[in-house]
Each structure stands twice: as structure tokens, then as C-alpha cells.
Amino acid sequence: MNQPPVSSATHETPSSGGALFLAWAFVGIPLLWGVSQTFIKALDLFK
């Protein structure tokens, strides 16, 4: 009757390296562009 709880955190799913790269690129490229644009606009405030 006493069974240890099953945690979903211990279940690992295999993932493709290419899909992982594309997912990070899909999020990272616009993020880097937004951060760089914010930095450029902030520099204009100090001129």
C-alpha cells in the first residue's frame, strides 16, 4: 500500500539538438534584438 510518489521531474524525454537550437534561436534572436534596441535608446537619453 505504501508506494513512493512518482515524480514527473525524473522522467526524461529525448530531444533533438536541432529542434532545441531552433527553439532557442526563435526566442533568443528577438530577445537580443530587443535588448540591443533598448540599450541604444537608453544611450540617447544621456547625450
Tab-separated table of N, CA and C in Angstrom:
chain	number	residue	atom	x	y	z
A	1	MET	N	0.794	-1.188	0.000
A	1	MET	CA	0.000	0.000	0.000
A	1	MET	C	0.848	1.269	0.000
A	2	ASN	N	1.995	1.229	0.635
A	2	ASN	CA	2.848	2.419	0.693
A	2	ASN	C	3.794	2.439	-0.495
A	3	GLN	N	3.418	3.168	-1.522
A	3	GLN	CA	4.265	3.289	-2.705
A	3	GLN	C	4.862	4.686	-2.732
A	4	PRO	N	6.128	4.804	-3.133
A	4	PRO	CA	6.734	6.135	-3.211
A	4	PRO	C	6.059	6.958	-4.305
A	5	PRO	N	5.932	8.259	-4.080
A	5	PRO	CA	5.300	9.106	-5.097
A	5	PRO	C	6.139	9.145	-6.373
A	6	VAL	N	5.468	9.148	-7.483
A	6	VAL	CA	6.144	9.208	-8.773
A	6	VAL	C	6.252	10.673	-9.177
A	7	SER	N	7.463	11.106	-9.411
A	7	SER	CA	7.698	12.494	-9.789
A	7	SER	C	7.897	12.593	-11.294
A	8	SER	N	7.255	13.566	-11.906
A	8	SER	CA	7.424	13.749	-13.346
A	8	SER	C	8.771	14.387	-13.667
A	9	ALA	N	9.440	14.934	-12.661
A	9	ALA	CA	10.733	15.574	-12.885
A	9	ALA	C	11.820	14.545	-13.206
A	10	THR	N	11.624	13.312	-12.773
A	10	THR	CA	12.641	12.293	-13.032
A	10	THR	C	12.473	11.660	-14.403
A	11	HIS	N	11.370	11.945	-15.062
A	11	HIS	CA	11.117	11.387	-16.397
A	11	HIS	C	11.791	12.276	-17.438
A	12	GLU	N	12.777	11.728	-18.122
A	12	GLU	CA	13.495	12.496	-19.135
A	12	GLU	C	13.024	12.099	-20.522
A	13	THR	N	12.812	13.103	-21.364
A	13	THR	CA	12.416	12.819	-22.737
A	13	THR	C	13.557	13.206	-23.665
A	14	PRO	N	13.866	12.366	-24.624
A	14	PRO	CA	14.936	12.715	-25.566
A	14	PRO	C	14.493	13.859	-26.474
A	15	SER	N	15.424	14.745	-26.785
A	15	SER	CA	15.090	15.852	-27.680
A	15	SER	C	16.181	15.979	-28.736
A	16	SER	N	15.792	16.461	-29.872
A	16	SER	CA	16.713	16.637	-30.977
A	16	SER	C	17.533	17.901	-30.752
A	17	GLY	N	18.816	17.834	-31.007
A	17	GLY	CA	19.672	19.004	-30.852
A	17	GLY	C	19.290	20.120	-31.809
A	18	GLY	N	18.889	19.757	-33.010
A	18	GLY	CA	18.474	20.762	-33.987
A	18	GLY	C	17.202	21.474	-33.565
A	19	ALA	N	16.245	20.716	-33.038
A	19	ALA	CA	14.990	21.324	-32.581
A	19	ALA	C	15.248	22.230	-31.382
A	20	LEU	N	16.136	21.813	-30.514
A	20	LEU	CA	16.480	22.630	-29.356
A	20	LEU	C	17.142	23.926	-29.795
A	21	PHE	N	18.046	23.838	-30.759
A	21	PHE	CA	18.706	25.033	-31.289
A	21	PHE	C	17.697	25.980	-31.928
A	22	LEU	N	16.787	25.442	-32.727
A	22	LEU	CA	15.780	26.276	-33.382
A	22	LEU	C	14.864	26.949	-32.362
A	23	ALA	N	14.514	26.232	-31.319
A	23	ALA	CA	13.661	26.816	-30.286
A	23	ALA	C	14.370	27.976	-29.587
A	24	TRP	N	15.634	27.786	-29.236
A	24	TRP	CA	16.391	28.860	-28.583
A	24	TRP	C	16.607	30.030	-29.531
A	25	ALA	N	16.854	29.752	-30.814
A	25	ALA	CA	17.034	30.822	-31.794
A	25	ALA	C	15.739	31.600	-31.971
A	26	PHE	N	14.611	30.897	-31.990
A	26	PHE	CA	13.304	31.539	-32.153
A	26	PHE	C	13.025	32.512	-31.024
A	27	VAL	N	13.491	32.203	-29.831
A	27	VAL	CA	13.285	33.077	-28.676
A	27	VAL	C	14.451	34.041	-28.511
A	28	GLY	N	15.660	33.561	-28.696
A	28	GLY	CA	16.847	34.347	-28.375
A	28	GLY	C	17.132	35.497	-29.321
A	29	ILE	N	16.914	35.299	-30.618
A	29	ILE	CA	17.224	36.353	-31.588
A	29	ILE	C	16.352	37.588	-31.365
A	30	PRO	N	15.023	37.452	-31.268
A	30	PRO	CA	14.224	38.651	-30.983
A	30	PRO	C	14.538	39.260	-29.616
A	31	LEU	N	14.864	38.412	-28.648
A	31	LEU	CA	15.210	38.921	-27.324
A	31	LEU	C	16.474	39.769	-27.379
A	32	LEU	N	17.511	39.267	-28.050
A	32	LEU	CA	18.744	40.033	-28.188
A	32	LEU	C	18.532	41.321	-28.962
A	33	TRP	N	17.696	41.280	-29.989
A	33	TRP	CA	17.399	42.485	-30.760
A	33	TRP	C	16.695	43.507	-29.870
A	34	GLY	N	15.733	43.077	-29.083
A	34	GLY	CA	15.006	43.983	-28.194
A	34	GLY	C	15.896	44.596	-27.135
A	35	VAL	N	16.774	43.796	-26.560
A	35	VAL	CA	17.699	44.303	-25.542
A	35	VAL	C	18.659	45.315	-26.162
A	36	SER	N	19.157	45.022	-27.357
A	36	SER	CA	20.093	45.947	-28.002
A	36	SER	C	19.404	47.260	-28.360
A	37	GLN	N	18.161	47.196	-28.835
A	37	GLN	CA	17.431	48.415	-29.168
A	37	GLN	C	17.148	49.248	-27.914
A	38	THR	N	16.811	48.583	-26.824
A	38	THR	CA	16.583	49.287	-25.563
A	38	THR	C	17.857	49.970	-25.102
A	39	PHE	N	18.982	49.282	-25.210
A	39	PHE	CA	20.265	49.857	-24.809
A	39	PHE	C	20.609	51.069	-25.665
A	40	ILE	N	20.401	50.978	-26.973
A	40	ILE	CA	20.691	52.088	-27.883
A	40	ILE	C	19.813	53.291	-27.545
A	41	LYS	N	18.525	53.060	-27.305
A	41	LYS	CA	17.609	54.160	-26.966
A	41	LYS	C	17.969	54.763	-25.608
A	42	ALA	N	18.422	53.943	-24.675
A	42	ALA	CA	18.805	54.448	-23.369
A	42	ALA	C	20.063	55.323	-23.481
A	43	LEU	N	20.982	54.965	-24.361
A	43	LEU	CA	22.175	55.783	-24.552
A	43	LEU	C	21.822	57.171	-25.070
A	44	ASP	N	20.769	57.268	-25.896
A	44	ASP	CA	20.341	58.560	-26.408
A	44	ASP	C	19.870	59.492	-25.291
A	45	LEU	N	19.390	58.941	-24.213
A	45	LEU	CA	18.927	59.754	-23.093
A	45	LEU	C	20.087	60.492	-22.414
A	46	PHE	N	21.277	59.959	-22.512
A	46	PHE	CA	22.434	60.523	-21.811
A	46	PHE	C	23.303	61.394	-22.702
A	47	LYS	N	22.873	61.685	-23.914
A	47	LYS	CA	23.656	62.546	-24.804
A	47	LYS	C	23.386	63.996	-24.514
